[in-house]
Amino acid sequence: MAGAATGRVVFIGAGPGAADLITVRGAQRLAQADVVLFDALTDPALRDFAPQARWIDVGKRGGRHATDQAAIGALLVRQAREQRIVVRLKGGDPSVFGRLEEELQALAAAGIACEVVPGVTAALAAAADTLRPLSRRGKGRSVGLSTAMTAQGTLQGGCHADTEVFYMAGRRLGALGRALLAAGWALDTPVCVVSRAGWPDRLASDHGLADLGQAALLHAGRPTVVTVGAGARAVAHAAQAGALHHAPAGVGSAAP
Ligand code: SAH
């Protein structure tokens, strides 16, 4: 069948961590896959959903080069011409900071059919882990998902929604706190940092914008999201759901 564009590509959001956070549809599509292209952030236990498939690691942590991205696009096209069902497995949701646009473009240019199966993005897993709803009646009417990093590799804050969740702040949490203050957030804005959301060893901590830098050491080397504003506030009397919870700034928290 080589040469004819007979296959199709299914983008699947794997969710943020534990394999059971994938959707039923995602698991069903995986079970039909001939080949799976996956990223570094996805849980190895997901392989059990597709033992029949060939698994190809195309992931890289941190900034991915345009050339690497082009190579992934080319590999997807090649696989789709040789296989029936090609799965492109991505951490969280494919539509959120997942370079989905570039990969869809490469496939569209080659005339290959695509489908996207959504997944649980890190911001939602962090909200679930900490029992902190992102929207709040009256006070939290808008929710924003932002990357802390610009395409040029500089750090950027923002103050657009009542609750903002920042991805990819990495180790630069102190700088993010300063950028957020400069962007207009009040000094007493609640900030909740969650790393490895959705995993058994998830970790959450409360901060203020001025001491956000303290979170860097606590969450070092772990994928981390930073929730700022209305949705970062603990719900009164809610216990943490068994998650380790640290409050280095002495802001209200339950002991582990
Ligand atoms: N598509 C993914 C995001 C990919 S960008 C999603 O929807 O979640 C990678 C960034 O996502 C990381 O730098 C980190 O900010 C965040 N992230 C991914 N997995 C995470 C997790 N389990 N816990 C906390 N943050 C996570």
mmCIF file of C-alpha atoms and ligand atoms in Angstrom:
data_model
loop_
_atom_site.group_PDB
_atom_site.id
_atom_site.type_symbol
_atom_site.label_atom_id
_atom_site.label_comp_id
_atom_site.label_asym_id
_atom_site.label_seq_id
_atom_site.Cartn_x
_atom_site.Cartn_y
_atom_site.Cartn_z
ATOM 1 C CA MET A 1 0.000 0.000 0.000
ATOM 2 C CA ALA A 2 3.033 2.273 0.142
ATOM 3 C CA GLY A 3 2.570 5.471 -1.838
ATOM 4 C CA ALA A 4 -1.211 5.726 -1.409
ATOM 5 C CA ALA A 5 -2.528 7.947 1.407
ATOM 6 C CA THR A 6 -4.768 5.243 2.843
ATOM 7 C CA GLY A 7 -4.188 5.662 6.565
ATOM 8 C CA ARG A 8 -5.445 8.259 8.953
ATOM 9 C CA VAL A 9 -3.925 9.949 11.967
ATOM 10 C CA VAL A 10 -5.682 10.116 15.326
ATOM 11 C CA PHE A 11 -4.359 12.667 17.789
ATOM 12 C CA ILE A 12 -5.131 11.485 21.310
ATOM 13 C CA GLY A 13 -4.821 13.457 24.524
ATOM 14 C CA ALA A 14 -3.323 11.057 27.056
ATOM 15 C CA GLY A 15 -4.210 13.227 30.032
ATOM 16 C CA PRO A 16 -1.700 14.557 32.538
ATOM 17 C CA GLY A 17 -0.422 11.438 34.186
ATOM 18 C CA ALA A 18 -1.928 8.225 35.421
ATOM 19 C CA ALA A 19 -2.995 6.063 32.480
ATOM 20 C CA ASP A 20 -6.596 5.858 33.716
ATOM 21 C CA LEU A 21 -7.078 9.573 33.006
ATOM 22 C CA ILE A 22 -7.208 8.925 29.261
ATOM 23 C CA THR A 23 -10.747 9.014 27.818
ATOM 24 C CA VAL A 24 -12.601 5.827 26.904
ATOM 25 C CA ARG A 25 -12.528 6.966 23.271
ATOM 26 C CA GLY A 26 -8.804 7.566 23.456
ATOM 27 C CA ALA A 27 -8.239 4.056 24.841
ATOM 28 C CA GLN A 28 -10.478 2.552 22.122
ATOM 29 C CA ARG A 29 -8.556 4.313 19.334
ATOM 30 C CA LEU A 30 -5.246 3.218 20.872
ATOM 31 C CA ALA A 31 -6.433 -0.385 20.789
ATOM 32 C CA GLN A 32 -6.844 -0.036 16.988
ATOM 33 C CA ALA A 33 -3.472 1.616 16.358
ATOM 34 C CA ASP A 34 -0.857 0.143 14.039
ATOM 35 C CA VAL A 35 1.744 2.634 15.178
ATOM 36 C CA VAL A 36 1.892 5.154 18.047
ATOM 37 C CA LEU A 37 4.075 8.264 18.038
ATOM 38 C CA PHE A 38 4.383 9.458 21.622
ATOM 39 C CA ASP A 39 5.983 12.224 23.699
ATOM 40 C CA ALA A 40 8.186 12.056 26.761
ATOM 41 C CA LEU A 41 5.476 13.236 29.147
ATOM 42 C CA THR A 42 3.070 10.349 28.615
ATOM 43 C CA ASP A 43 2.793 7.468 31.081
ATOM 44 C CA PRO A 44 4.526 4.231 29.967
ATOM 45 C CA ALA A 45 1.537 2.277 31.355
ATOM 46 C CA LEU A 46 -0.434 3.584 28.367
ATOM 47 C CA ARG A 47 1.417 1.018 26.269
ATOM 48 C CA ASP A 48 -0.898 -1.623 27.721
ATOM 49 C CA PHE A 49 -3.743 -0.085 25.703
ATOM 50 C CA ALA A 50 -1.901 -0.847 22.446
ATOM 51 C CA PRO A 51 0.431 -3.838 22.835
ATOM 52 C CA GLN A 52 -0.165 -4.652 19.139
ATOM 53 C CA ALA A 53 1.239 -1.339 17.919
ATOM 54 C CA ARG A 54 4.760 -0.226 17.160
ATOM 55 C CA TRP A 55 5.638 2.574 19.606
ATOM 56 C CA ILE A 56 7.930 5.368 18.441
ATOM 57 C CA ASP A 57 9.297 7.939 20.908
ATOM 58 C CA VAL A 58 9.360 11.369 19.269
ATOM 59 C CA GLY A 59 9.282 13.344 22.515
ATOM 60 C CA LYS A 60 11.693 15.858 23.865
ATOM 61 C CA ARG A 61 11.466 17.784 27.068
ATOM 62 C CA GLY A 62 11.709 21.554 26.924
ATOM 63 C CA GLY A 63 11.842 23.691 23.781
ATOM 64 C CA ARG A 64 11.479 21.761 20.572
ATOM 65 C CA HIS A 65 13.253 23.005 17.493
ATOM 66 C CA ALA A 66 11.314 23.845 14.354
ATOM 67 C CA THR A 67 13.401 21.229 12.526
ATOM 68 C CA ASP A 68 12.408 18.577 15.056
ATOM 69 C CA GLN A 69 8.784 19.559 14.615
ATOM 70 C CA ALA A 70 9.142 19.312 10.822
ATOM 71 C CA ALA A 71 10.663 15.857 11.215
ATOM 72 C CA ILE A 72 7.682 14.738 13.301
ATOM 73 C CA GLY A 73 5.312 16.045 10.614
ATOM 74 C CA ALA A 74 7.221 14.149 7.941
ATOM 75 C CA LEU A 75 7.232 10.966 10.021
ATOM 76 C CA LEU A 76 3.464 11.223 10.567
ATOM 77 C CA VAL A 77 2.903 11.576 6.826
ATOM 78 C CA ARG A 78 5.186 8.633 6.051
ATOM 79 C CA GLN A 79 3.527 6.396 8.635
ATOM 80 C CA ALA A 80 0.027 7.353 7.469
ATOM 81 C CA ARG A 81 0.967 6.262 3.937
ATOM 82 C CA GLU A 82 2.154 2.877 5.178
ATOM 83 C CA GLN A 83 -0.258 2.092 8.020
ATOM 84 C CA ARG A 84 -3.994 2.089 8.532
ATOM 85 C CA ILE A 85 -4.247 3.875 11.885
ATOM 86 C CA VAL A 86 -1.487 6.094 13.169
ATOM 87 C CA VAL A 87 -1.936 7.447 16.683
ATOM 88 C CA ARG A 88 -0.195 10.626 17.748
ATOM 89 C CA LEU A 89 -0.324 10.487 21.547
ATOM 90 C CA LYS A 90 0.200 13.751 23.395
ATOM 91 C CA GLY A 91 0.303 14.639 27.079
ATOM 92 C CA GLY A 92 -2.753 16.421 28.477
ATOM 93 C CA ASP A 93 -4.903 17.727 25.642
ATOM 94 C CA PRO A 94 -3.454 17.949 22.111
ATOM 95 C CA SER A 95 -4.978 21.416 21.594
ATOM 96 C CA VAL A 96 -3.256 23.002 24.581
ATOM 97 C CA PHE A 97 0.399 23.924 23.988
ATOM 98 C CA GLY A 98 0.810 20.711 22.015
ATOM 99 C CA ARG A 99 2.102 21.966 18.621
ATOM 100 C CA LEU A 100 -1.064 20.510 17.110
ATOM 101 C CA GLU A 101 -1.355 23.229 14.485
ATOM 102 C CA GLU A 102 1.962 22.366 12.822
ATOM 103 C CA GLU A 103 1.181 18.649 12.738
ATOM 104 C CA LEU A 104 -2.345 19.190 11.357
ATOM 105 C CA GLN A 105 -0.871 21.436 8.668
ATOM 106 C CA ALA A 106 1.689 18.823 7.618
ATOM 107 C CA LEU A 107 -1.040 16.179 7.322
ATOM 108 C CA ALA A 108 -3.486 18.475 5.514
ATOM 109 C CA ALA A 109 -0.780 19.357 2.985
ATOM 110 C CA ALA A 110 -0.362 15.627 2.292
ATOM 111 C CA GLY A 111 -4.131 15.042 2.051
ATOM 112 C CA ILE A 112 -4.245 12.756 5.094
ATOM 113 C CA ALA A 113 -7.413 12.518 7.182
ATOM 114 C CA CYS A 114 -7.172 13.402 10.893
ATOM 115 C CA GLU A 115 -9.199 13.107 14.053
ATOM 116 C CA VAL A 116 -8.546 14.674 17.460
ATOM 117 C CA VAL A 117 -9.585 12.946 20.682
ATOM 118 C CA PRO A 118 -9.463 15.429 23.587
ATOM 119 C CA GLY A 119 -7.684 14.813 26.875
ATOM 120 C CA VAL A 120 -7.524 16.210 30.401
ATOM 121 C CA THR A 121 -5.194 19.182 30.311
ATOM 122 C CA ALA A 122 -2.804 19.831 33.222
ATOM 123 C CA ALA A 123 -4.760 22.855 34.484
ATOM 124 C CA LEU A 124 -7.859 20.732 34.983
ATOM 125 C CA ALA A 125 -5.954 17.936 36.684
ATOM 126 C CA ALA A 126 -4.396 20.484 39.072
ATOM 127 C CA ALA A 127 -7.837 21.876 39.902
ATOM 128 C CA ALA A 128 -9.096 18.359 40.610
ATOM 129 C CA ASP A 129 -6.075 17.394 42.737
ATOM 130 C CA THR A 130 -6.411 20.476 44.939
ATOM 131 C CA LEU A 131 -10.218 20.522 45.074
ATOM 132 C CA ARG A 132 -10.095 24.101 43.755
ATOM 133 C CA PRO A 133 -12.651 24.887 41.056
ATOM 134 C CA LEU A 134 -11.244 27.125 38.306
ATOM 135 C CA SER A 135 -14.470 29.073 37.982
ATOM 136 C CA ARG A 136 -16.220 30.475 41.029
ATOM 137 C CA ARG A 137 -19.737 31.767 41.161
ATOM 138 C CA GLY A 138 -19.643 35.555 41.090
ATOM 139 C CA LYS A 139 -15.879 35.996 41.479
ATOM 140 C CA GLY A 140 -14.330 33.674 38.938
ATOM 141 C CA ARG A 141 -16.204 34.204 35.683
ATOM 142 C CA SER A 142 -13.320 33.661 33.274
ATOM 143 C CA VAL A 143 -10.484 31.149 33.062
ATOM 144 C CA GLY A 144 -7.339 31.573 30.990
ATOM 145 C CA LEU A 145 -4.671 29.071 29.955
ATOM 146 C CA SER A 146 -1.362 30.799 29.242
ATOM 147 C CA THR A 147 2.174 29.812 28.552
ATOM 148 C CA ALA A 148 4.658 31.685 30.673
ATOM 149 C CA MET A 149 7.201 31.440 27.857
ATOM 150 C CA THR A 150 7.032 33.397 24.622
ATOM 151 C CA ALA A 151 8.155 31.774 21.354
ATOM 152 C CA GLN A 152 11.361 33.811 21.785
ATOM 153 C CA GLY A 153 12.045 32.165 25.154
ATOM 154 C CA THR A 154 11.256 35.187 27.308
ATOM 155 C CA LEU A 155 8.948 35.075 30.288
ATOM 156 C CA GLN A 156 5.596 36.825 30.182
ATOM 157 C CA GLY A 157 2.840 37.347 32.759
ATOM 158 C CA GLY A 158 -0.691 38.452 32.018
ATOM 159 C CA CYS A 159 -3.849 39.575 33.777
ATOM 160 C CA HIS A 160 -6.758 38.828 31.468
ATOM 161 C CA ALA A 161 -8.998 36.313 33.226
ATOM 162 C CA ASP A 162 -10.234 35.984 36.837
ATOM 163 C CA THR A 163 -8.287 32.709 37.036
ATOM 164 C CA GLU A 164 -5.148 32.298 34.940
ATOM 165 C CA VAL A 165 -3.257 29.020 34.721
ATOM 166 C CA PHE A 166 0.340 29.292 33.543
ATOM 167 C CA TYR A 167 2.127 26.418 31.840
ATOM 168 C CA MET A 168 5.847 26.087 31.175
ATOM 169 C CA ALA A 169 7.135 28.473 33.835
ATOM 170 C CA GLY A 170 9.829 25.902 34.577
ATOM 171 C CA ARG A 171 12.318 27.034 37.170
ATOM 172 C CA ARG A 172 11.563 30.690 36.606
ATOM 173 C CA LEU A 173 8.754 30.983 39.095
ATOM 174 C CA GLY A 174 10.262 33.959 40.930
ATOM 175 C CA ALA A 175 10.453 35.870 37.649
ATOM 176 C CA LEU A 176 6.876 34.828 36.848
ATOM 177 C CA GLY A 177 5.715 36.280 40.190
ATOM 178 C CA ARG A 178 7.410 39.601 39.374
ATOM 179 C CA ALA A 179 5.956 39.610 35.855
ATOM 180 C CA LEU A 180 2.478 38.987 37.241
ATOM 181 C CA LEU A 181 2.799 41.843 39.740
ATOM 182 C CA ALA A 182 3.965 44.092 36.891
ATOM 183 C CA ALA A 183 0.970 42.924 34.818
ATOM 184 C CA GLY A 184 -1.394 44.268 37.475
ATOM 185 C CA TRP A 185 -2.237 41.382 39.801
ATOM 186 C CA ALA A 186 -2.645 42.535 43.443
ATOM 187 C CA LEU A 187 0.043 41.606 45.958
ATOM 188 C CA ASP A 188 -2.395 39.440 47.952
ATOM 189 C CA THR A 189 -3.525 37.386 44.914
ATOM 190 C CA PRO A 190 -3.604 33.681 45.809
ATOM 191 C CA VAL A 191 -1.270 31.462 43.811
ATOM 192 C CA CYS A 192 -1.339 27.656 43.831
ATOM 193 C CA VAL A 193 1.505 25.669 42.263
ATOM 194 C CA VAL A 194 0.898 22.022 41.350
ATOM 195 C CA SER A 195 3.484 19.667 39.898
ATOM 196 C CA ARG A 196 2.858 16.222 38.396
ATOM 197 C CA ALA A 197 -0.873 16.855 38.603
ATOM 198 C CA GLY A 198 -2.829 13.653 38.081
ATOM 199 C CA TRP A 199 0.040 11.415 39.247
ATOM 200 C CA PRO A 200 0.108 9.634 42.612
ATOM 201 C CA ASP A 201 3.092 11.790 43.680
ATOM 202 C CA ARG A 202 1.511 15.120 42.764
ATOM 203 C CA LEU A 203 2.568 18.057 44.891
ATOM 204 C CA ALA A 204 0.750 21.323 45.579
ATOM 205 C CA SER A 205 1.836 24.466 47.395
ATOM 206 C CA ASP A 206 0.331 27.868 48.205
ATOM 207 C CA HIS A 207 2.154 31.112 47.641
ATOM 208 C CA GLY A 208 1.838 34.848 47.227
ATOM 209 C CA LEU A 209 3.155 36.567 44.118
ATOM 210 C CA ALA A 210 6.071 38.070 46.031
ATOM 211 C CA ASP A 211 7.329 34.678 47.296
ATOM 212 C CA LEU A 212 6.538 32.551 44.253
ATOM 213 C CA GLY A 213 10.273 31.935 43.805
ATOM 214 C CA GLN A 214 10.153 29.612 46.846
ATOM 215 C CA ALA A 215 8.105 27.161 44.798
ATOM 216 C CA ALA A 216 10.948 26.610 42.326
ATOM 217 C CA LEU A 217 12.979 24.371 44.639
ATOM 218 C CA LEU A 218 9.949 22.485 45.927
ATOM 219 C CA HIS A 219 8.767 21.554 42.422
ATOM 220 C CA ALA A 220 12.180 21.363 40.738
ATOM 221 C CA GLY A 221 12.423 18.963 37.792
ATOM 222 C CA ARG A 222 8.686 18.241 37.681
ATOM 223 C CA PRO A 223 6.086 19.476 35.173
ATOM 224 C CA THR A 224 4.332 22.332 36.938
ATOM 225 C CA VAL A 225 1.323 24.585 36.462
ATOM 226 C CA VAL A 226 0.719 27.834 38.324
ATOM 227 C CA THR A 227 -2.879 28.822 39.049
ATOM 228 C CA VAL A 228 -3.358 32.498 39.840
ATOM 229 C CA GLY A 229 -6.413 34.392 41.063
ATOM 230 C CA ALA A 230 -9.924 33.265 41.963
ATOM 231 C CA GLY A 231 -9.408 29.575 41.201
ATOM 232 C CA ALA A 232 -6.255 29.338 43.325
ATOM 233 C CA ARG A 233 -8.127 29.948 46.575
ATOM 234 C CA ALA A 234 -8.816 26.912 48.760
ATOM 235 C CA VAL A 235 -12.468 26.063 49.209
ATOM 236 C CA ALA A 236 -13.429 26.632 52.839
ATOM 237 C CA HIS A 237 -13.126 23.461 54.946
ATOM 238 C CA ALA A 238 -12.174 21.278 51.949
ATOM 239 C CA ALA A 239 -9.535 18.681 52.770
ATOM 240 C CA GLN A 240 -6.844 18.009 50.198
ATOM 241 C CA ALA A 241 -7.578 14.802 48.312
ATOM 242 C CA GLY A 242 -4.740 12.835 49.827
ATOM 243 C CA ALA A 243 -2.237 14.960 47.899
ATOM 244 C CA LEU A 244 0.976 16.058 49.504
ATOM 245 C CA HIS A 245 0.418 19.712 50.244
ATOM 246 C CA HIS A 246 3.100 22.137 51.261
ATOM 247 C CA ALA A 247 2.601 25.728 52.284
ATOM 248 C CA PRO A 248 6.080 27.210 52.576
ATOM 249 C CA ALA A 249 4.614 30.689 52.932
ATOM 250 C CA GLY A 250 2.351 29.550 55.757
ATOM 251 C CA VAL A 251 -0.759 29.997 53.656
ATOM 252 C CA GLY A 252 -3.649 27.738 54.697
ATOM 253 C CA SER A 253 -3.233 24.094 53.781
ATOM 254 C CA ALA A 254 -3.928 20.639 55.094
ATOM 255 C CA ALA A 255 -1.055 18.485 56.285
ATOM 256 C CA PRO A 256 -0.183 15.466 54.131
HETATM 257 N N1 SAH B 1 -0.728 19.474 26.188
HETATM 258 C C1 SAH B 1 -0.323 19.548 27.580
HETATM 259 C C2 SAH B 1 0.637 20.693 27.839
HETATM 260 C C3 SAH B 1 1.966 20.521 27.143
HETATM 261 S S1 SAH B 1 3.088 21.841 27.482
HETATM 262 C C4 SAH B 1 -1.573 19.644 28.455
HETATM 263 O O1 SAH B 1 -2.668 19.838 27.924
HETATM 264 O O2 SAH B 1 -1.465 19.536 29.675
HETATM 265 C C5 SAH B 1 4.028 21.169 28.835
HETATM 266 C C6 SAH B 1 3.675 21.901 30.102
HETATM 267 O O3 SAH B 1 2.454 21.398 30.602
HETATM 268 C C7 SAH B 1 4.668 21.686 31.236
HETATM 269 O O4 SAH B 1 5.749 22.604 31.140
HETATM 270 C C8 SAH B 1 3.814 21.997 32.443
HETATM 271 O O5 SAH B 1 3.656 23.386 32.614
HETATM 272 C C9 SAH B 1 2.469 21.433 32.008
HETATM 273 N N2 SAH B 1 2.217 20.056 32.500
HETATM 274 C C10 SAH B 1 2.146 18.933 31.759
HETATM 275 N N3 SAH B 1 1.839 17.878 32.527
HETATM 276 C C11 SAH B 1 1.704 18.339 33.791
HETATM 277 C C12 SAH B 1 1.365 17.735 35.033
HETATM 278 N N4 SAH B 1 1.102 16.417 35.134
HETATM 279 N N5 SAH B 1 1.313 18.528 36.137
HETATM 280 C C13 SAH B 1 1.560 19.852 36.054
HETATM 281 N N6 SAH B 1 1.874 20.474 34.897
HETATM 282 C C14 SAH B 1 1.942 19.737 33.781
#
